[in-house]
Short mmCIF file of C-alpha atoms and ligand atoms in Angstrom, two decimals:
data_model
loop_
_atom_site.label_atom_id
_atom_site.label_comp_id
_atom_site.label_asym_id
_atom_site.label_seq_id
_atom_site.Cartn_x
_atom_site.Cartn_y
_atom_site.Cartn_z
CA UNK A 1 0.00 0.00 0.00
CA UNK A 2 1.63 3.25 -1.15
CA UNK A 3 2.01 6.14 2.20
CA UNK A 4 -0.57 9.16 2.38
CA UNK A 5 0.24 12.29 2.75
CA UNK A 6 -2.21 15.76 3.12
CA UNK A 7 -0.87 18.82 2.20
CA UNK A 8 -2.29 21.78 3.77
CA UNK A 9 -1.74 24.49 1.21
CA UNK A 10 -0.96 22.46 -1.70
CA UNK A 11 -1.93 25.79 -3.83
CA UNK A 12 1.02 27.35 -2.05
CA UNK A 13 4.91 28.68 -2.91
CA UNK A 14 6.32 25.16 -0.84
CA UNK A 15 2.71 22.93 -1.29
CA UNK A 16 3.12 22.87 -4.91
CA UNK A 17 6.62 21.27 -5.36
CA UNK A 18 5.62 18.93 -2.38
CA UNK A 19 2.88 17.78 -4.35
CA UNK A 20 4.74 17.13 -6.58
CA UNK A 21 7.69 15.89 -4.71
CA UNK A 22 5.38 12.90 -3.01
CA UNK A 23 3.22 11.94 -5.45
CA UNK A 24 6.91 11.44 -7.48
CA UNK A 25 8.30 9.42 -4.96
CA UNK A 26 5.30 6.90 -5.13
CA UNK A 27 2.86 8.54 -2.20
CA UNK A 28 -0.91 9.41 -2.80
CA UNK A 29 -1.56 12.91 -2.11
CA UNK A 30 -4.44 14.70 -1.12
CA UNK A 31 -4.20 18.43 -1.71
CA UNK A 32 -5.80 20.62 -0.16
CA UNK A 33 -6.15 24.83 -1.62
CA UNK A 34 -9.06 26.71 -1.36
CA UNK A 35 -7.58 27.75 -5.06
CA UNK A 36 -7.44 25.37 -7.77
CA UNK A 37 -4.34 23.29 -7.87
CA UNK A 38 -2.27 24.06 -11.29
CA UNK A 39 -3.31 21.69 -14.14
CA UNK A 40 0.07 19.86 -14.10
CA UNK A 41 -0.71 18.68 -10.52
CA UNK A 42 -4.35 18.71 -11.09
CA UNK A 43 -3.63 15.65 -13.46
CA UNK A 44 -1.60 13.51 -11.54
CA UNK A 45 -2.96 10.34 -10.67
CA UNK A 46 -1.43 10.02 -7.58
CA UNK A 47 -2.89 13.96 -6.55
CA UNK A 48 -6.30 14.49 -5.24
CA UNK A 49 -7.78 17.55 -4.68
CA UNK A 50 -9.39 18.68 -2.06
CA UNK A 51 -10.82 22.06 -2.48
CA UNK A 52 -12.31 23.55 1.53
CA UNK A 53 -10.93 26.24 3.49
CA UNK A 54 -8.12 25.32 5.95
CA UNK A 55 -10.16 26.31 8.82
CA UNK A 56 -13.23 24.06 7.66
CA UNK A 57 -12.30 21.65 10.59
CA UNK A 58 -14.92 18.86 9.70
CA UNK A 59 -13.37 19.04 5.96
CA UNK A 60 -10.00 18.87 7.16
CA UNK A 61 -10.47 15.95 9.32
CA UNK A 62 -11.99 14.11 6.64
CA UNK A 63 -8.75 14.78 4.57
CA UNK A 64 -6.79 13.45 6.95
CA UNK A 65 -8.85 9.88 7.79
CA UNK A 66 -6.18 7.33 6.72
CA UNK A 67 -3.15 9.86 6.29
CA UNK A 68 0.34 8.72 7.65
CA UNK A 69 1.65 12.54 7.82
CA UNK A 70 0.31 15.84 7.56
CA UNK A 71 2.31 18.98 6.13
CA UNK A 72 1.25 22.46 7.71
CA UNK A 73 2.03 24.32 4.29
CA UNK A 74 -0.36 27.15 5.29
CA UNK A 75 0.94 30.49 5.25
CA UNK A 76 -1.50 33.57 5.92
CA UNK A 77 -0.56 37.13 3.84
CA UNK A 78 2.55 38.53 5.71
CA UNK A 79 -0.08 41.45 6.92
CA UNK A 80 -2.08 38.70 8.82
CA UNK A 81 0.33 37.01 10.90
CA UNK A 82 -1.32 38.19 14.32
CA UNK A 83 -5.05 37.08 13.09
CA UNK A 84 -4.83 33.72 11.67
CA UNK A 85 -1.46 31.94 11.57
CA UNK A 86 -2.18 30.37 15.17
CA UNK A 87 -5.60 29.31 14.05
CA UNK A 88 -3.80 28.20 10.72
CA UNK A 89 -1.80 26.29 13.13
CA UNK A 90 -4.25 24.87 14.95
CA UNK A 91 -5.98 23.27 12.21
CA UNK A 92 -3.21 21.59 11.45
CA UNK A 93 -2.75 20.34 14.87
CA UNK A 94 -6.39 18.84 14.49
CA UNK A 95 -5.71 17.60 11.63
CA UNK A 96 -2.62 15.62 12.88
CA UNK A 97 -4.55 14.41 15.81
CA UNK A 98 -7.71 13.10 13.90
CA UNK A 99 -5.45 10.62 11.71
CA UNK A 100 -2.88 10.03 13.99
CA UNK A 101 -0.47 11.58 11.34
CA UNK A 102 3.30 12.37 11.86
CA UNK A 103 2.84 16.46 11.83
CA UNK A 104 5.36 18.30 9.77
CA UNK A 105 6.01 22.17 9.93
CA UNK A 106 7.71 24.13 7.56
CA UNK A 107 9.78 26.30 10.23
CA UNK A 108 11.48 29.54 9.15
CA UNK A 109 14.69 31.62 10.72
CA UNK A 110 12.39 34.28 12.22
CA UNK A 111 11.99 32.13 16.17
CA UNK A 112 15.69 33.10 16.42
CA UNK A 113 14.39 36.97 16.84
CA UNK A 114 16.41 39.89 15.00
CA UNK A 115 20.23 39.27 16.96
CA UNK A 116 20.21 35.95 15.24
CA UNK A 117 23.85 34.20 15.48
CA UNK A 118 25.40 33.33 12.03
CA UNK A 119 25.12 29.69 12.84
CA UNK A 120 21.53 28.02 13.55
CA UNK A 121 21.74 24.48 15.02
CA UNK A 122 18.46 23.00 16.27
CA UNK A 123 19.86 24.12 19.79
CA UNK A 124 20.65 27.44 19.52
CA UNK A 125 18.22 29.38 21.92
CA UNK A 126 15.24 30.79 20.57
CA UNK A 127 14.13 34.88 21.26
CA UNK A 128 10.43 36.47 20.88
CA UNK A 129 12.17 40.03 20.27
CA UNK A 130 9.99 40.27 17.20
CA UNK A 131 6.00 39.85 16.64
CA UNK A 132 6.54 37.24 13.88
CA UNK A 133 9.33 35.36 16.26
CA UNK A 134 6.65 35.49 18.86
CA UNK A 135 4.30 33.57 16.61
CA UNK A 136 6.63 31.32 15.29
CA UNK A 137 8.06 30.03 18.44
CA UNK A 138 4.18 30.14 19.77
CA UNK A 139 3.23 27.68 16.87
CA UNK A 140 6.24 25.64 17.37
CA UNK A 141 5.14 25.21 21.16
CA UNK A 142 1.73 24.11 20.53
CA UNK A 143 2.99 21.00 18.46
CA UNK A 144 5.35 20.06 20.93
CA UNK A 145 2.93 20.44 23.76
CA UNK A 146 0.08 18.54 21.92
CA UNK A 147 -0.37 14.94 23.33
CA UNK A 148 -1.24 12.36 21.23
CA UNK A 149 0.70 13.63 18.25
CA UNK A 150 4.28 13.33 16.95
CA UNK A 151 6.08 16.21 15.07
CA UNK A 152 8.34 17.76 13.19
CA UNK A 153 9.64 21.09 12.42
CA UNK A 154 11.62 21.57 9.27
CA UNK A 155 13.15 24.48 9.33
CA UNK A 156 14.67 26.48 6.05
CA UNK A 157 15.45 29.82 4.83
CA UNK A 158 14.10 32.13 1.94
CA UNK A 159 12.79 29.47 -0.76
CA UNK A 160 13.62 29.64 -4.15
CA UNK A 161 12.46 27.76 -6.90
CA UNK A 162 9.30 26.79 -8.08
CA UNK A 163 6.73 28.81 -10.66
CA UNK A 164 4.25 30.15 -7.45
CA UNK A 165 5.71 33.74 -7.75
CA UNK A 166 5.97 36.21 -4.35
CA UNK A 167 9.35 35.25 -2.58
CA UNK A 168 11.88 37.69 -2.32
CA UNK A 169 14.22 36.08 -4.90
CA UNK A 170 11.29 36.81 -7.69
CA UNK A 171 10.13 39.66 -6.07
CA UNK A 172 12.91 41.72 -5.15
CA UNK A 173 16.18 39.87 -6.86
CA UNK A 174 15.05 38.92 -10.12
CA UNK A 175 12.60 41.96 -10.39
CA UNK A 176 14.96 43.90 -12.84
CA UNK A 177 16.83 41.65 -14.66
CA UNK A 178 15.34 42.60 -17.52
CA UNK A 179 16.48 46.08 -17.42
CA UNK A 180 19.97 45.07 -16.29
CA UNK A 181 19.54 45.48 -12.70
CA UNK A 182 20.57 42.81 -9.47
CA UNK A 183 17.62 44.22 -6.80
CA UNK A 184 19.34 42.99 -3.35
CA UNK A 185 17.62 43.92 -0.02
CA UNK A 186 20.93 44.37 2.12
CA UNK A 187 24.88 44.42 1.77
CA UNK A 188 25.95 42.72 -0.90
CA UNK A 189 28.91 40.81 1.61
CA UNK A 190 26.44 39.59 3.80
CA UNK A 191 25.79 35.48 3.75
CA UNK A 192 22.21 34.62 3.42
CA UNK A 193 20.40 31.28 3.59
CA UNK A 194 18.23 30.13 0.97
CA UNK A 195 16.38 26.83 0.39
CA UNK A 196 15.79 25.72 -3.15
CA UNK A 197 12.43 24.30 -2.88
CA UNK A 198 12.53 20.99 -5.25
CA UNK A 199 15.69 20.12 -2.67
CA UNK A 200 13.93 21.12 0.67
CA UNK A 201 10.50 18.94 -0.94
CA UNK A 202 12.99 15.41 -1.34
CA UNK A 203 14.10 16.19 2.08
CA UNK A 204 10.24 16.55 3.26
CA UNK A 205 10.27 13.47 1.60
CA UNK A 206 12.91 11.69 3.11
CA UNK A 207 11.98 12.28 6.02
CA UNK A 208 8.52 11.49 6.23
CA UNK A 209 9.67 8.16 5.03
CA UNK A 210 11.60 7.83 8.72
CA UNK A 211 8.37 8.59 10.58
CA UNK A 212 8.67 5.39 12.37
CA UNK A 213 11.84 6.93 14.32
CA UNK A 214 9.84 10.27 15.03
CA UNK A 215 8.19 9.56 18.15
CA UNK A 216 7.22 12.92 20.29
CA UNK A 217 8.57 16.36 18.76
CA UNK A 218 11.77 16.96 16.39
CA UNK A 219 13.52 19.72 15.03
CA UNK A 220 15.63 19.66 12.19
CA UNK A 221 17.59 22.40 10.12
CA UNK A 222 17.57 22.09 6.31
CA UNK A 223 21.03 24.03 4.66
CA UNK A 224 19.95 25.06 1.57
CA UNK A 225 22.67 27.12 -0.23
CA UNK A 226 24.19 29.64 1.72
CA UNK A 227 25.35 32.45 -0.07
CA UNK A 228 26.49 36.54 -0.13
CA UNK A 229 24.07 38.56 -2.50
CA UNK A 230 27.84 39.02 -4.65
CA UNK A 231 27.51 35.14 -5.24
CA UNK A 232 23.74 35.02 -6.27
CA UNK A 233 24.54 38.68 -8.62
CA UNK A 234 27.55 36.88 -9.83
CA UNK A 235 25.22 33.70 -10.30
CA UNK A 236 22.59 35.55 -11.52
CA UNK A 237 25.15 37.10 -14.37
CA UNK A 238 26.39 33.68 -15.35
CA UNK A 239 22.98 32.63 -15.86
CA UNK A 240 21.83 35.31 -18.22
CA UNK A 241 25.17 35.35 -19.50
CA UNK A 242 25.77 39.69 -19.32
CA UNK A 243 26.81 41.65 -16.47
CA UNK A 244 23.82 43.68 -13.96
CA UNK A 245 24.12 46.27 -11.68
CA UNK A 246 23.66 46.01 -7.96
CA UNK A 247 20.79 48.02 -6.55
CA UNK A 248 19.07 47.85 -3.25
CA UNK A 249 15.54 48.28 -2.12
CA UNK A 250 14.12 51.64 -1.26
CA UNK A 251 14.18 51.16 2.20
CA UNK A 252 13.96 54.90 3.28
CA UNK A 253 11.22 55.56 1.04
CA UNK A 254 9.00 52.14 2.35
CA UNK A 255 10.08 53.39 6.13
CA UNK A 256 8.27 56.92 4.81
CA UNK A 257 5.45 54.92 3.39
CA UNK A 258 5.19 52.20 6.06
CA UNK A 259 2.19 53.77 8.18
CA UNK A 260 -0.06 53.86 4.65
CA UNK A 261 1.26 50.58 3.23
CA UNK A 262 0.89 47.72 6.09
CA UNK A 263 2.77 44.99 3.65
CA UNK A 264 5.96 47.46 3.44
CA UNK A 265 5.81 47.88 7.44
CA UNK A 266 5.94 44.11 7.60
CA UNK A 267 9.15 44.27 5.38
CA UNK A 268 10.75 46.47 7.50
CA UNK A 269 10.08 43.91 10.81
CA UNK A 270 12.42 41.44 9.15
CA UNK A 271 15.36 43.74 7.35
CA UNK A 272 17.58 42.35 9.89
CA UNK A 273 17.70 39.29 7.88
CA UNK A 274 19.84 41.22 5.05
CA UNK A 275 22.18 42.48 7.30
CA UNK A 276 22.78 39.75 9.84
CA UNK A 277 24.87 36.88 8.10
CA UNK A 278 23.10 33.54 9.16
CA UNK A 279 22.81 29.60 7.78
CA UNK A 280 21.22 26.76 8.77
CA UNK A 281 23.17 23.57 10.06
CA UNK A 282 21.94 20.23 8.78
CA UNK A 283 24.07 17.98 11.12
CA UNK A 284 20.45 16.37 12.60
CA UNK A 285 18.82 16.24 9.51
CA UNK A 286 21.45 14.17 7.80
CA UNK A 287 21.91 12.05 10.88
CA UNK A 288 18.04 11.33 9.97
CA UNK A 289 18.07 11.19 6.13
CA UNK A 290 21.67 10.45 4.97
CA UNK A 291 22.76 12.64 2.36
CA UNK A 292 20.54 15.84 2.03
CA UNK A 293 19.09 16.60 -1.45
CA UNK A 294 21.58 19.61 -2.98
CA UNK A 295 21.28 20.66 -6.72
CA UNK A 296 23.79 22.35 -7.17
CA UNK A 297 24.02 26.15 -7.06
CA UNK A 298 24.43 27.45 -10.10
CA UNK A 299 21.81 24.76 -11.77
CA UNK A 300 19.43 25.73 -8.84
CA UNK A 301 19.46 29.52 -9.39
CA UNK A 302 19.18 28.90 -13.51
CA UNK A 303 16.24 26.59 -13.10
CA UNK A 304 14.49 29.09 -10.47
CA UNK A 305 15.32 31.96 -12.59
CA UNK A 306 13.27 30.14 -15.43
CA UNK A 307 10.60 29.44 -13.16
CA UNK A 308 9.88 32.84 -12.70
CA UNK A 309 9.86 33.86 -16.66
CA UNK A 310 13.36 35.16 -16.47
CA UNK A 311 15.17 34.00 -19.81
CA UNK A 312 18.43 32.19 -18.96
CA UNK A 313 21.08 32.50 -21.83
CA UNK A 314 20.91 29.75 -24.72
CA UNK A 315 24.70 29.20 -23.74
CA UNK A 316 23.12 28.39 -19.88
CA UNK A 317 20.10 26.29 -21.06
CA UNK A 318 22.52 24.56 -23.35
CA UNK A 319 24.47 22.99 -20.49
CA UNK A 320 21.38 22.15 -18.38
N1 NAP B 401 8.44 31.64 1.79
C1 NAP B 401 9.61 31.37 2.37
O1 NAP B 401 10.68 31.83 1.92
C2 NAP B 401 9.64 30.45 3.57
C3 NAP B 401 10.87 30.09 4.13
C4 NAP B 401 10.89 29.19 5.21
C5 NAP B 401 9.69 28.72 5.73
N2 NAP B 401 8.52 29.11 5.18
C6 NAP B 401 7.27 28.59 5.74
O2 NAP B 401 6.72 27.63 4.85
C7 NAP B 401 5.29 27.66 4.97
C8 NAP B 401 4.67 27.79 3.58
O3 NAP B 401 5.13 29.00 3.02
P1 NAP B 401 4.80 29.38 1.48
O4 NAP B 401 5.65 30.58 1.16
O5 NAP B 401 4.88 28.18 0.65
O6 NAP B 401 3.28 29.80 1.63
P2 NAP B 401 2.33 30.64 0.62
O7 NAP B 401 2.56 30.21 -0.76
O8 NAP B 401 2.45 32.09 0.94
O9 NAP B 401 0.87 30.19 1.16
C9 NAP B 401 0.49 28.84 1.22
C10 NAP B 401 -1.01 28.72 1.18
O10 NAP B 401 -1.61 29.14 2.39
C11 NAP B 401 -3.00 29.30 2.11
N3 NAP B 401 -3.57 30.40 2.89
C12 NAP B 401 -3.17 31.67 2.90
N4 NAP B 401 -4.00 32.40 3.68
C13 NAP B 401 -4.92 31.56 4.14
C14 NAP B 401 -6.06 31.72 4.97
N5 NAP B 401 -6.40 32.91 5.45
N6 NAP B 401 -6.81 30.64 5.25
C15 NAP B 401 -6.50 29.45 4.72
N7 NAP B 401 -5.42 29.24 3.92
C16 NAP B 401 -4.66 30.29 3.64
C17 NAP B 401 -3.12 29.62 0.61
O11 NAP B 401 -3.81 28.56 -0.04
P3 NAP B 401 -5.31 28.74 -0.66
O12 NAP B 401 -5.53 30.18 -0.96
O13 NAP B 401 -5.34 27.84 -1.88
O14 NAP B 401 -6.19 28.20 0.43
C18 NAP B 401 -1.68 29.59 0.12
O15 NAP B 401 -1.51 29.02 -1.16
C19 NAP B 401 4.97 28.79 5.95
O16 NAP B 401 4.87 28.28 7.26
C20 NAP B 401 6.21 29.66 5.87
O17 NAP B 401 6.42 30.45 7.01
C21 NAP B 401 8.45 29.96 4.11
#
């Protein structure tokens, strides 16, 4: 019998390319969006959707009758954070708890609060010094305090990868390529963590197969591809094969907006991540998983930078 898995926000940036991920490695999915699911999931044999709202807890733990692990891919608009990403949560929780699913939560950098250190193992201390580090390490608490369910947190940086635009790599990075410009948020020296997202979905992968040896609550740190912004530019060049300026993001301008434009307020919470060097350490996930899925660089950033429309040069697509 081939493994279930429900995917809360299948519609999503990360949802999609697990979709995709599972039903590739031989699980049934169900998917659930309140948006339709893409045609080239839609069509998959081994995908079914399953179109309710997130918070429609009798729908949800329908979905989950029968599933061996449930994926918390939810993720409310950056502006909504305080109003719905616990409930979000919780529904995931219930989900988890109805099926008797292994739980598994996309975790982000943001529970280490805005003096992160430049190294992030699973046991480096947490601090609330933010509002979204609040509700991160909140969320993170309420699966490790649930009884009667075993967890997970997977945690990542900024995701790349993928054709569901609105991270900051298609947003902000690749925003001006066409008009020869590299749009980085912070100093161009600074190391940044990023998680290509058909990588971090084989790990999700990987390590829903060892469910088995996840009894109670886990943590683990995915690596991604650490990098300054002069190594994605000078990536970003090779792949488009001509030189781009560097520019940064109007920060003093949004700071003037910010009381009119609540998204551009939000931005400003987390600018500390462009300025503070940080990466992820993977020593407990590859004690878990073996050898962590890693495209390598340079193919990852040309294949993301053709997900989001961005031509990569002939001599690029050549060698792919
Ligand atoms: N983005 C990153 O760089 C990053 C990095 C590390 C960790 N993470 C974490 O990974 C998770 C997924 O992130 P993502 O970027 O893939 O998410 P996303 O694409 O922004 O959103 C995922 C889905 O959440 C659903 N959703 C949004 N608001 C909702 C609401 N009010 N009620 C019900 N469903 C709602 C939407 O699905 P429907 O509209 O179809 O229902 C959406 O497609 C989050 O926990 C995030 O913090 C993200």
């Amino acid at each position: 019998m081939p493994s279930t898995v429900l995917i809360l926000g299948a519609a999503g940036r990360l949802g999609q390319v697990l979709a995709g991920a599972f039903a590739d490695a031989g699980w049934r999915v169900r998917a659930q969006s309140r948006k339709p699911l893409p045609a080239t999931l839609a069509e998959q044999p081994r995908i079914r959707a399953v179109r309710c709202d997130a918070l429609d807890a009798a729908a949800i733990a329908q979905a989950a009758q029968g599933a061996d692990v449930v994926i918390h891919a939810l993720n409310p608009p950056y502006t909504e954070w305080d109003r719905l990403a616990l409930p979000l949560a919780d529904a995931a929780i219930a989900a988890a708890r109805a099926s008797g699913a292994l739980l598994i939560l996309p975790g982000n950098v943001y529970n280490f609060g805005n003096e992160l250190p430049p190294v992030l193992t699973t046991a480096t201390p947490e601090r609330g010094n933010t509002a979204k580090a609040r509700i991160r390490i909140e969320t993170e608490a309420r699966l490790a305090a649930t009884a009667g369910i075993d967890s997970v947190v997977i945690r990542a940086g900024d995701f790349f990868g993928g054709t569901q635009p609105g991270s900051w790599f298609d947003l902000a990075l690749a925003s001006k390529v066409a008009a020869g410009r590299f749009v980085y948020p912070g100093p161009l020296d600074v190391a940044h963590a990023w998680a290509y997202l058909p990588d971090l979905a084989r790990a999700f992968v990987r390590v829903a197969e060892q469910r088995a040896r996840l009894v109670g609550h886990h943590r683990l740190h995915f690596a991604g591809h650490c990098v300054t912004g002069d190594e994605m530019g000078r990536a970003f060049e090779l792949a488009l094969g001509r030189p781009l300026r560097s520019g940064t993001l109007p920060w003093s301008l949004m700071r003037l907006a910010s009381p009119l434009v609540p998204m551009w307020r939000e931005l400003l919470t987390m600018r500390y991540l462009w300025q503070r060097p940080h990466q992820l350490d993977a020593a407990a996930l590859g004690a878990l998983i073996g050898p962590v899925p890693q495209t390598p660089f340079q193919q990852a950033v040309n294949a993301a930078l053709a997900d989001a429309g961005v031509l990569i040069s002939s001599a690029r697509v050549a060698a792919a």
